Steps between C-alpha positions, in 0.01 A plus 500: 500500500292751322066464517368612120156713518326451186221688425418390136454163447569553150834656560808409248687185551803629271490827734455332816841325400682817459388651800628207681830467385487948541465399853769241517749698349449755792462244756810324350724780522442594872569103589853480318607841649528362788615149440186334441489190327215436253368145596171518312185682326194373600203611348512884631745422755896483538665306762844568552756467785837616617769300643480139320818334433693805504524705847348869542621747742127603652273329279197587745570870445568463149165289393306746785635802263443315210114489604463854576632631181294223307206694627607839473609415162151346410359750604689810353521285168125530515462874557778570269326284228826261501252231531289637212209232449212401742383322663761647824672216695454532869825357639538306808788327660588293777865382632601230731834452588680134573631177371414379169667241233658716181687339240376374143206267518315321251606248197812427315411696210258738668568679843439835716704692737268508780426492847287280698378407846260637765681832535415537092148405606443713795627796319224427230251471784593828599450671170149400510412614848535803414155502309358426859651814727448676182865589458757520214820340701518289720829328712532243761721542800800347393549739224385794698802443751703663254360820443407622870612851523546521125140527376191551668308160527140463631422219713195304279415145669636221624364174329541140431454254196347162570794225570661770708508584909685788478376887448635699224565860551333718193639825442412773217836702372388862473709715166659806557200704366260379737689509791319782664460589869095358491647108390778545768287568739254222352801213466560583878151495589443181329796311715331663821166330399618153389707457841149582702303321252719231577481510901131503434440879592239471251366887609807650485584369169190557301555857634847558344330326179259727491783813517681335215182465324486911593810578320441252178145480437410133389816355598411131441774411732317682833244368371555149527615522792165642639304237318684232723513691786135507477493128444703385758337694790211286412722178471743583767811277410666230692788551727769367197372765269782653332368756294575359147290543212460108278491566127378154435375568141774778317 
């Protein structure tokens, strides 16, 4: 998914086309590089998958690279005036990785190759959360699995959607370029500070918040995290708490 910032109200509809379809074409070639298939365009957005009816060898890997170089790409399309109109498209993605019904769906005489189900919809959940930790990329658990010890992966929230029990594991997938020492040492700060946040060490794990906030000024994550810390000292939560953030309204 991609968020537009318009300044001019006045701006071009002709030339906001072409700067869309600039950015699909980029976006669109990183996706079928590595298998992706092209389900949709929605508005600004592309939703695509990999695996369907036909089997890929590491699909998690292979949609998780796909991700990183669609931002890379967006980006260095940008400063390389590859994109050349404005307004710039901020892209953000999310990936979720499980069942879902592929095949050709629609009428007799008009039909789409697509995929549907709640894995389809929790992956578009995803994208948007990312507009809350202030991030650009966001996977759950299940697709995270696959790249432990490949890529470096921060450890972002763990949350739940109403209808569901269940936690969901949030994790940010770091590119190349910015893995530096300072968001190593942040990613393994952060896991420190969830696991006492979630035993309740409330002390303890505003302090490591506070460090991360150190080393990345305005992190929104830390932050969060010390706005509910804050809150739940006041509250203090019954014995089944189980440290899971509800998106109710996303």
């Amino acid at each position: 998914g991609s968020e537009m910032c318009i300044r001019d109200r006045q701006y071009d509809s002709q030339l906001l086309l072409r700067q869309l379809n600039q950015y699909f074409e980029v976006m669109a070639e990183e996706i079928k590089k590595t298998g992706g298939v092209i389900d949709k365009f929605v508005g600004d957005s592309i939703m695509a998958f990999w695996g369907g009816t036909q089997q890929i060898d590491e699909h998690r890997m292979k949609a998780l690279t796909s991700g990183l170089n669609c931002i890379i790409r967006n980006e260095a399309a940008i400063s390389h005036s590859e994109i050349t109109l404005k307004p710039v498209l901020n892209t953000r993605i999310g990936i979720h990785t499980g069942p879902a019904l592929v095949g050709n769906i629609g009428t007799e005489k008009r039909f789409n190759y697509t995929a549907i189900g709640e894995t389809v919809k929790l992956a578009y959940v995803v994208e948007r959360i990312n507009k809350f930790y202030h991030t650009k990329f966001l996977i759950t658990q299940n697709t995270a699995e696959a790249a432990k010890g490949k890529m470096t992966l921060r450890f972002i929230d763990r949350f739940s959607l109403k209808g569901r029990e269940e936690g969901i594991d949030l994790f940010e997938p770091i590119t190349p370029e910015n893995t530096t020492e300072n968001i190593k040492k942040i990613s393994a700060l952060g896991e420190d500070a969830f696991e006492l946040y979630r035993n309740r060490n409330w002390d303890e794990a505003e302090n490591i918040y506070r460090k991360i906030l150190e080393l990345k000024p305005n992190d929104r994550v830390a932050e969060i995290f010390i706005e509910r810390i804050k809150e739940l000292r006041s509250k203090n939560p019954e014995p089944g708490w189980k440290a899971i953030f509800n998106f109710y309204e996303i």
